[in-house]
C-alpha cells in the first residue's frame, strides 16, 4: 500500500497514482511512503520538493469609450507585475506579441463590436487571459496625397492611399505619355517614384483609384500627384 503526503496539510492519499490540486503557489515537499504487508509492514519512503508558480493576472483597459468616429483605440496593459510577455488579439485578425507594457494603438477598419483579448505570460510559462468588447465607429474616408518626395524623409518617400474602412483597392499611376508606372491592390503598398528600379523625373503624374469599402460601397477617384526631387 501507499501513503502520499503532499506537504500542504491536506489529507493523506492512499491512491497508487493520485492527483492533487494545490491552493497556493509555493514550494512543497511531497513524501511517498510504501508499506509491504508481506514483510511485516516493512516501509520505505522518498521525498521530492516541487515549486509551484502563481499564474499572472492579465488585465487591460482601452479608450475611447464610447467610441469616436474613425479614431484609433489605445490599449493600456495593467497586468500583474510578474507578467513579462504578452499576446494581444484585437478580434479582427490582427495580433501582437510583445514583451513591452507600453500602450498599444490599434485602428479598426469597420464599425462593429470586436472581442479584444490579452494573454499574459510569466517567466515560468504560466498564463492568464482576459477579453473585453470593443465597440467601434468607422466610416468610409479616402485620401491620396497630391505630392511626395522619394528622396525625402521616410514618411514622405512613398505615396500611399490613406483612409478608413478601406477593404480593397486598385491604385494605378501613369506618366504624361500614358505609360503605366505602378499598380497595386495592396493598400499597404505605396509608390516610391520608380519604374523598373529607375527614379522618375520631377513631374506631375496621373492616377486612378478604385476602392471598395467595408460597408460594400465603392468609389472611383482620379487625380494628379507631383513627384518632387
mmCIF file of C-alpha atoms in Angstrom:
data_model
loop_
_atom_site.group_PDB
_atom_site.id
_atom_site.type_symbol
_atom_site.label_atom_id
_atom_site.label_comp_id
_atom_site.label_asym_id
_atom_site.label_seq_id
_atom_site.Cartn_x
_atom_site.Cartn_y
_atom_site.Cartn_z
ATOM 1 C CA UNK A 1 0.000 0.000 0.000
ATOM 2 C CA UNK A 2 0.984 3.608 -0.437
ATOM 3 C CA UNK A 3 0.668 6.809 1.538
ATOM 4 C CA UNK A 4 1.128 10.181 -0.119
ATOM 5 C CA UNK A 5 1.811 13.348 1.875
ATOM 6 C CA UNK A 6 1.563 16.398 -0.362
ATOM 7 C CA UNK A 7 3.214 18.754 2.111
ATOM 8 C CA UNK A 8 0.390 21.277 2.314
ATOM 9 C CA UNK A 9 -1.553 19.924 5.275
ATOM 10 C CA UNK A 10 -4.151 18.191 3.130
ATOM 11 C CA UNK A 11 -5.337 14.640 3.950
ATOM 12 C CA UNK A 12 -3.023 11.790 3.022
ATOM 13 C CA UNK A 13 -3.823 9.798 -0.102
ATOM 14 C CA UNK A 14 -3.568 6.018 -0.464
ATOM 15 C CA UNK A 15 -4.137 6.016 -4.226
ATOM 16 C CA UNK A 16 -1.446 4.448 -6.372
ATOM 17 C CA UNK A 17 -1.327 7.374 -8.809
ATOM 18 C CA UNK A 18 -3.114 10.276 -7.134
ATOM 19 C CA UNK A 19 -3.791 13.760 -8.448
ATOM 20 C CA UNK A 20 -3.630 16.802 -6.207
ATOM 21 C CA UNK A 21 -4.554 20.451 -6.593
ATOM 22 C CA UNK A 22 -2.593 22.959 -4.526
ATOM 23 C CA UNK A 23 -4.437 26.014 -3.279
ATOM 24 C CA UNK A 24 -1.497 28.409 -3.444
ATOM 25 C CA UNK A 25 1.872 28.881 -5.081
ATOM 26 C CA UNK A 26 4.944 27.873 -3.106
ATOM 27 C CA UNK A 27 7.489 25.117 -2.520
ATOM 28 C CA UNK A 28 6.133 21.834 -1.200
ATOM 29 C CA UNK A 29 7.821 18.586 -0.183
ATOM 30 C CA UNK A 30 5.942 15.525 -1.391
ATOM 31 C CA UNK A 31 6.591 12.320 0.532
ATOM 32 C CA UNK A 32 5.658 8.829 -0.644
ATOM 33 C CA UNK A 33 5.696 6.027 1.894
ATOM 34 C CA UNK A 34 5.288 2.427 0.723
ATOM 35 C CA UNK A 35 4.167 -0.417 3.004
ATOM 36 C CA UNK A 36 4.715 -4.113 2.245
ATOM 37 C CA UNK A 37 2.204 -6.199 4.247
ATOM 38 C CA UNK A 38 4.005 -9.401 3.250
ATOM 39 C CA UNK A 39 7.105 -8.396 5.183
ATOM 40 C CA UNK A 40 5.576 -7.291 8.471
ATOM 41 C CA UNK A 41 4.719 -3.870 7.033
ATOM 42 C CA UNK A 42 8.285 -3.047 6.075
ATOM 43 C CA UNK A 43 8.264 0.573 4.921
ATOM 44 C CA UNK A 44 10.285 2.743 2.622
ATOM 45 C CA UNK A 45 9.818 6.376 1.766
ATOM 46 C CA UNK A 46 11.110 9.022 -0.590
ATOM 47 C CA UNK A 47 10.611 12.773 -0.827
ATOM 48 C CA UNK A 48 10.693 15.304 -3.612
ATOM 49 C CA UNK A 49 10.392 19.105 -3.453
ATOM 50 C CA UNK A 50 8.367 20.948 -6.066
ATOM 51 C CA UNK A 51 7.885 24.665 -6.643
ATOM 52 C CA UNK A 52 4.579 25.976 -7.948
ATOM 53 C CA UNK A 53 4.463 29.412 -9.518
ATOM 54 C CA UNK A 54 1.440 31.662 -9.365
ATOM 55 C CA UNK A 55 -0.234 32.452 -12.662
ATOM 56 C CA UNK A 56 -0.022 36.085 -13.781
ATOM 57 C CA UNK A 57 -3.168 38.178 -13.924
ATOM 58 C CA UNK A 58 -3.975 39.621 -17.344
ATOM 59 C CA UNK A 59 -5.708 42.993 -17.312
ATOM 60 C CA UNK A 60 -6.174 45.921 -19.690
ATOM 61 C CA UNK A 61 -8.282 48.979 -20.387
ATOM 62 C CA UNK A 62 -8.917 50.918 -23.576
ATOM 63 C CA UNK A 63 -10.071 54.275 -24.896
ATOM 64 C CA UNK A 64 -12.098 55.948 -26.285
ATOM 65 C CA UNK A 65 -15.280 54.879 -24.513
ATOM 66 C CA UNK A 66 -17.772 55.482 -26.013
ATOM 67 C CA UNK A 67 -16.239 55.118 -29.477
ATOM 68 C CA UNK A 68 -15.360 58.162 -31.577
ATOM 69 C CA UNK A 69 -15.701 58.034 -35.355
ATOM 70 C CA UNK A 70 -12.520 56.980 -37.189
ATOM 71 C CA UNK A 71 -10.440 57.187 -34.017
ATOM 72 C CA UNK A 72 -7.850 54.551 -33.157
ATOM 73 C CA UNK A 73 -8.201 52.658 -29.887
ATOM 74 C CA UNK A 74 -5.471 52.939 -27.262
ATOM 75 C CA UNK A 75 -4.986 49.789 -25.173
ATOM 76 C CA UNK A 76 -3.314 50.049 -21.757
ATOM 77 C CA UNK A 77 -1.744 46.925 -20.250
ATOM 78 C CA UNK A 78 -2.346 46.697 -16.479
ATOM 79 C CA UNK A 79 -1.392 43.050 -15.981
ATOM 80 C CA UNK A 80 0.282 41.868 -12.768
ATOM 81 C CA UNK A 81 3.990 42.791 -12.343
ATOM 82 C CA UNK A 82 5.221 39.204 -12.791
ATOM 83 C CA UNK A 83 3.933 39.059 -16.384
ATOM 84 C CA UNK A 84 6.756 39.594 -18.876
ATOM 85 C CA UNK A 85 5.338 38.550 -22.244
ATOM 86 C CA UNK A 86 2.034 39.437 -23.859
ATOM 87 C CA UNK A 87 -0.166 38.402 -26.748
ATOM 88 C CA UNK A 88 -2.715 40.937 -27.943
ATOM 89 C CA UNK A 89 -5.578 39.679 -30.115
ATOM 90 C CA UNK A 90 -7.687 42.576 -31.358
ATOM 91 C CA UNK A 91 -10.500 40.381 -32.644
ATOM 92 C CA UNK A 92 -10.205 41.489 -36.274
ATOM 93 C CA UNK A 93 -7.432 39.116 -37.327
ATOM 94 C CA UNK A 94 -4.590 41.335 -36.114
ATOM 95 C CA UNK A 95 -2.372 40.154 -33.257
ATOM 96 C CA UNK A 96 0.710 41.469 -31.496
ATOM 97 C CA UNK A 97 3.304 39.573 -29.451
ATOM 98 C CA UNK A 98 5.428 41.808 -27.240
ATOM 99 C CA UNK A 99 7.389 41.969 -24.006
ATOM 100 C CA UNK A 100 6.613 45.671 -23.626
ATOM 101 C CA UNK A 101 3.947 47.121 -21.371
ATOM 102 C CA UNK A 102 3.739 50.271 -23.471
ATOM 103 C CA UNK A 103 0.338 51.391 -24.678
ATOM 104 C CA UNK A 104 -0.752 49.839 -27.950
ATOM 105 C CA UNK A 105 -2.618 51.743 -30.654
ATOM 106 C CA UNK A 106 -4.915 49.844 -32.995
ATOM 107 C CA UNK A 107 -7.089 51.179 -35.793
ATOM 108 C CA UNK A 108 -10.099 49.036 -36.612
ATOM 109 C CA UNK A 109 -11.332 49.046 -40.191
ATOM 110 C CA UNK A 110 -15.100 48.779 -39.783
ATOM 111 C CA UNK A 111 -17.973 49.612 -37.492
ATOM 112 C CA UNK A 112 -18.510 46.637 -35.215
ATOM 113 C CA UNK A 113 -18.163 45.296 -31.698
ATOM 114 C CA UNK A 114 -14.927 43.341 -31.520
ATOM 115 C CA UNK A 115 -13.728 40.967 -28.806
ATOM 116 C CA UNK A 116 -10.221 42.120 -27.867
ATOM 117 C CA UNK A 117 -8.149 39.778 -25.699
ATOM 118 C CA UNK A 118 -4.864 39.981 -23.823
ATOM 119 C CA UNK A 119 -2.931 36.880 -22.799
ATOM 120 C CA UNK A 120 -0.157 37.395 -20.223
ATOM 121 C CA UNK A 121 2.743 35.011 -19.518
ATOM 122 C CA UNK A 122 5.278 34.975 -16.674
ATOM 123 C CA UNK A 123 8.847 33.658 -16.575
ATOM 124 C CA UNK A 124 7.655 30.185 -15.581
ATOM 125 C CA UNK A 125 5.394 29.960 -18.620
ATOM 126 C CA UNK A 126 2.182 30.297 -16.618
ATOM 127 C CA UNK A 127 -0.515 32.280 -18.383
ATOM 128 C CA UNK A 128 -3.795 34.092 -17.948
ATOM 129 C CA UNK A 129 -6.089 35.834 -20.387
ATOM 130 C CA UNK A 130 -8.894 38.351 -20.344
ATOM 131 C CA UNK A 131 -11.214 39.727 -23.026
ATOM 132 C CA UNK A 132 -13.371 42.818 -23.461
ATOM 133 C CA UNK A 133 -15.882 44.018 -26.014
ATOM 134 C CA UNK A 134 -14.622 46.992 -28.044
ATOM 135 C CA UNK A 135 -17.229 48.986 -29.965
ATOM 136 C CA UNK A 136 -16.046 50.986 -32.978
ATOM 137 C CA UNK A 137 -17.453 53.542 -35.405
ATOM 138 C CA UNK A 138 -15.565 53.554 -38.700
ATOM 139 C CA UNK A 139 -16.998 55.402 -41.692
ATOM 140 C CA UNK A 140 -15.535 55.430 -45.215
ATOM 141 C CA UNK A 141 -12.912 58.107 -45.839
ATOM 142 C CA UNK A 142 -10.375 58.366 -48.644
ATOM 143 C CA UNK A 143 -7.294 60.464 -49.309
ATOM 144 C CA UNK A 144 -4.382 60.457 -51.755
ATOM 145 C CA UNK A 145 -1.537 62.960 -51.261
ATOM 146 C CA UNK A 146 -1.013 65.403 -54.130
ATOM 147 C CA UNK A 147 2.783 65.461 -53.780
ATOM 148 C CA UNK A 148 5.644 63.390 -52.378
ATOM 149 C CA UNK A 149 9.438 63.356 -52.264
ATOM 150 C CA UNK A 150 11.072 59.966 -52.968
ATOM 151 C CA UNK A 151 14.418 61.174 -51.614
ATOM 152 C CA UNK A 152 12.905 62.950 -48.632
ATOM 153 C CA UNK A 153 12.058 61.768 -45.109
ATOM 154 C CA UNK A 154 10.889 58.163 -44.852
ATOM 155 C CA UNK A 155 7.266 59.038 -44.106
ATOM 156 C CA UNK A 156 7.072 61.161 -47.274
ATOM 157 C CA UNK A 157 9.194 58.989 -49.580
ATOM 158 C CA UNK A 158 6.243 56.965 -50.912
ATOM 159 C CA UNK A 159 2.716 57.841 -51.902
ATOM 160 C CA UNK A 160 0.010 55.693 -50.296
ATOM 161 C CA UNK A 161 -3.754 55.520 -50.420
ATOM 162 C CA UNK A 162 -4.969 56.563 -46.979
ATOM 163 C CA UNK A 163 -8.368 56.419 -45.383
ATOM 164 C CA UNK A 164 -10.777 54.456 -43.224
ATOM 165 C CA UNK A 165 -12.957 51.399 -43.802
ATOM 166 C CA UNK A 166 -10.983 50.523 -46.943
ATOM 167 C CA UNK A 167 -11.472 46.905 -47.948
ATOM 168 C CA UNK A 168 -9.988 46.598 -51.442
ATOM 169 C CA UNK A 169 -8.203 48.955 -53.823
ATOM 170 C CA UNK A 170 -6.723 49.170 -57.278
ATOM 171 C CA UNK A 171 -4.270 52.070 -57.424
ATOM 172 C CA UNK A 172 -2.623 52.860 -60.778
ATOM 173 C CA UNK A 173 -0.160 55.626 -61.677
ATOM 174 C CA UNK A 174 0.717 56.860 -65.195
ATOM 175 C CA UNK A 175 3.197 59.308 -66.668
ATOM 176 C CA UNK A 176 2.286 62.071 -69.132
ATOM 177 C CA UNK A 177 2.611 59.648 -72.043
ATOM 178 C CA UNK A 178 0.008 57.334 -70.525
ATOM 179 C CA UNK A 179 2.550 54.671 -69.619
ATOM 180 C CA UNK A 180 1.612 52.650 -66.564
ATOM 181 C CA UNK A 181 4.373 53.043 -63.983
ATOM 182 C CA UNK A 182 2.804 51.464 -60.919
ATOM 183 C CA UNK A 183 -0.209 49.403 -59.930
ATOM 184 C CA UNK A 184 -1.188 47.713 -56.688
ATOM 185 C CA UNK A 185 -4.151 46.076 -55.000
ATOM 186 C CA UNK A 186 -2.443 46.212 -51.597
ATOM 187 C CA UNK A 187 -3.468 49.256 -49.566
ATOM 188 C CA UNK A 188 -0.232 48.959 -47.580
ATOM 189 C CA UNK A 189 1.942 49.266 -50.689
ATOM 190 C CA UNK A 190 2.950 52.708 -51.912
ATOM 191 C CA UNK A 191 4.732 54.056 -54.975
ATOM 192 C CA UNK A 192 8.348 55.055 -54.403
ATOM 193 C CA UNK A 193 8.615 57.137 -57.584
ATOM 194 C CA UNK A 194 10.462 54.432 -59.507
ATOM 195 C CA UNK A 195 9.718 52.427 -62.618
ATOM 196 C CA UNK A 196 11.679 49.219 -63.061
ATOM 197 C CA UNK A 197 14.058 50.471 -60.387
ATOM 198 C CA UNK A 198 14.727 53.842 -62.038
ATOM 199 C CA UNK A 199 13.693 57.009 -60.203
ATOM 200 C CA UNK A 200 11.357 59.022 -62.400
ATOM 201 C CA UNK A 201 11.865 62.731 -63.155
ATOM 202 C CA UNK A 202 10.197 65.520 -61.243
ATOM 203 C CA UNK A 203 6.813 65.892 -62.893
ATOM 204 C CA UNK A 204 3.067 65.563 -62.447
ATOM 205 C CA UNK A 205 1.730 62.005 -62.665
ATOM 206 C CA UNK A 206 -1.866 60.904 -63.093
ATOM 207 C CA UNK A 207 -3.555 58.227 -61.020
ATOM 208 C CA UNK A 208 -6.778 56.263 -60.992
ATOM 209 C CA UNK A 209 -8.099 54.676 -57.840
ATOM 210 C CA UNK A 210 -10.880 52.142 -57.384
ATOM 211 C CA UNK A 211 -11.933 51.463 -53.800
ATOM 212 C CA UNK A 212 -14.395 49.134 -52.146
ATOM 213 C CA UNK A 213 -15.183 49.946 -48.528
ATOM 214 C CA UNK A 214 -16.040 47.536 -45.737
ATOM 215 C CA UNK A 215 -19.705 48.603 -45.891
ATOM 216 C CA UNK A 216 -19.759 47.338 -49.520
ATOM 217 C CA UNK A 217 -19.975 50.829 -51.018
ATOM 218 C CA UNK A 218 -17.404 51.734 -53.661
ATOM 219 C CA UNK A 219 -15.941 54.761 -55.371
ATOM 220 C CA UNK A 220 -13.569 55.724 -58.173
ATOM 221 C CA UNK A 221 -11.169 58.642 -57.909
ATOM 222 C CA UNK A 222 -8.814 60.278 -60.406
ATOM 223 C CA UNK A 223 -6.194 62.897 -59.761
ATOM 224 C CA UNK A 224 -2.601 64.086 -60.043
ATOM 225 C CA UNK A 225 0.472 63.535 -57.913
ATOM 226 C CA UNK A 226 3.548 65.749 -58.114
ATOM 227 C CA UNK A 227 6.878 63.991 -57.722
ATOM 228 C CA UNK A 228 9.316 66.426 -56.103
ATOM 229 C CA UNK A 229 13.087 65.828 -56.250
#
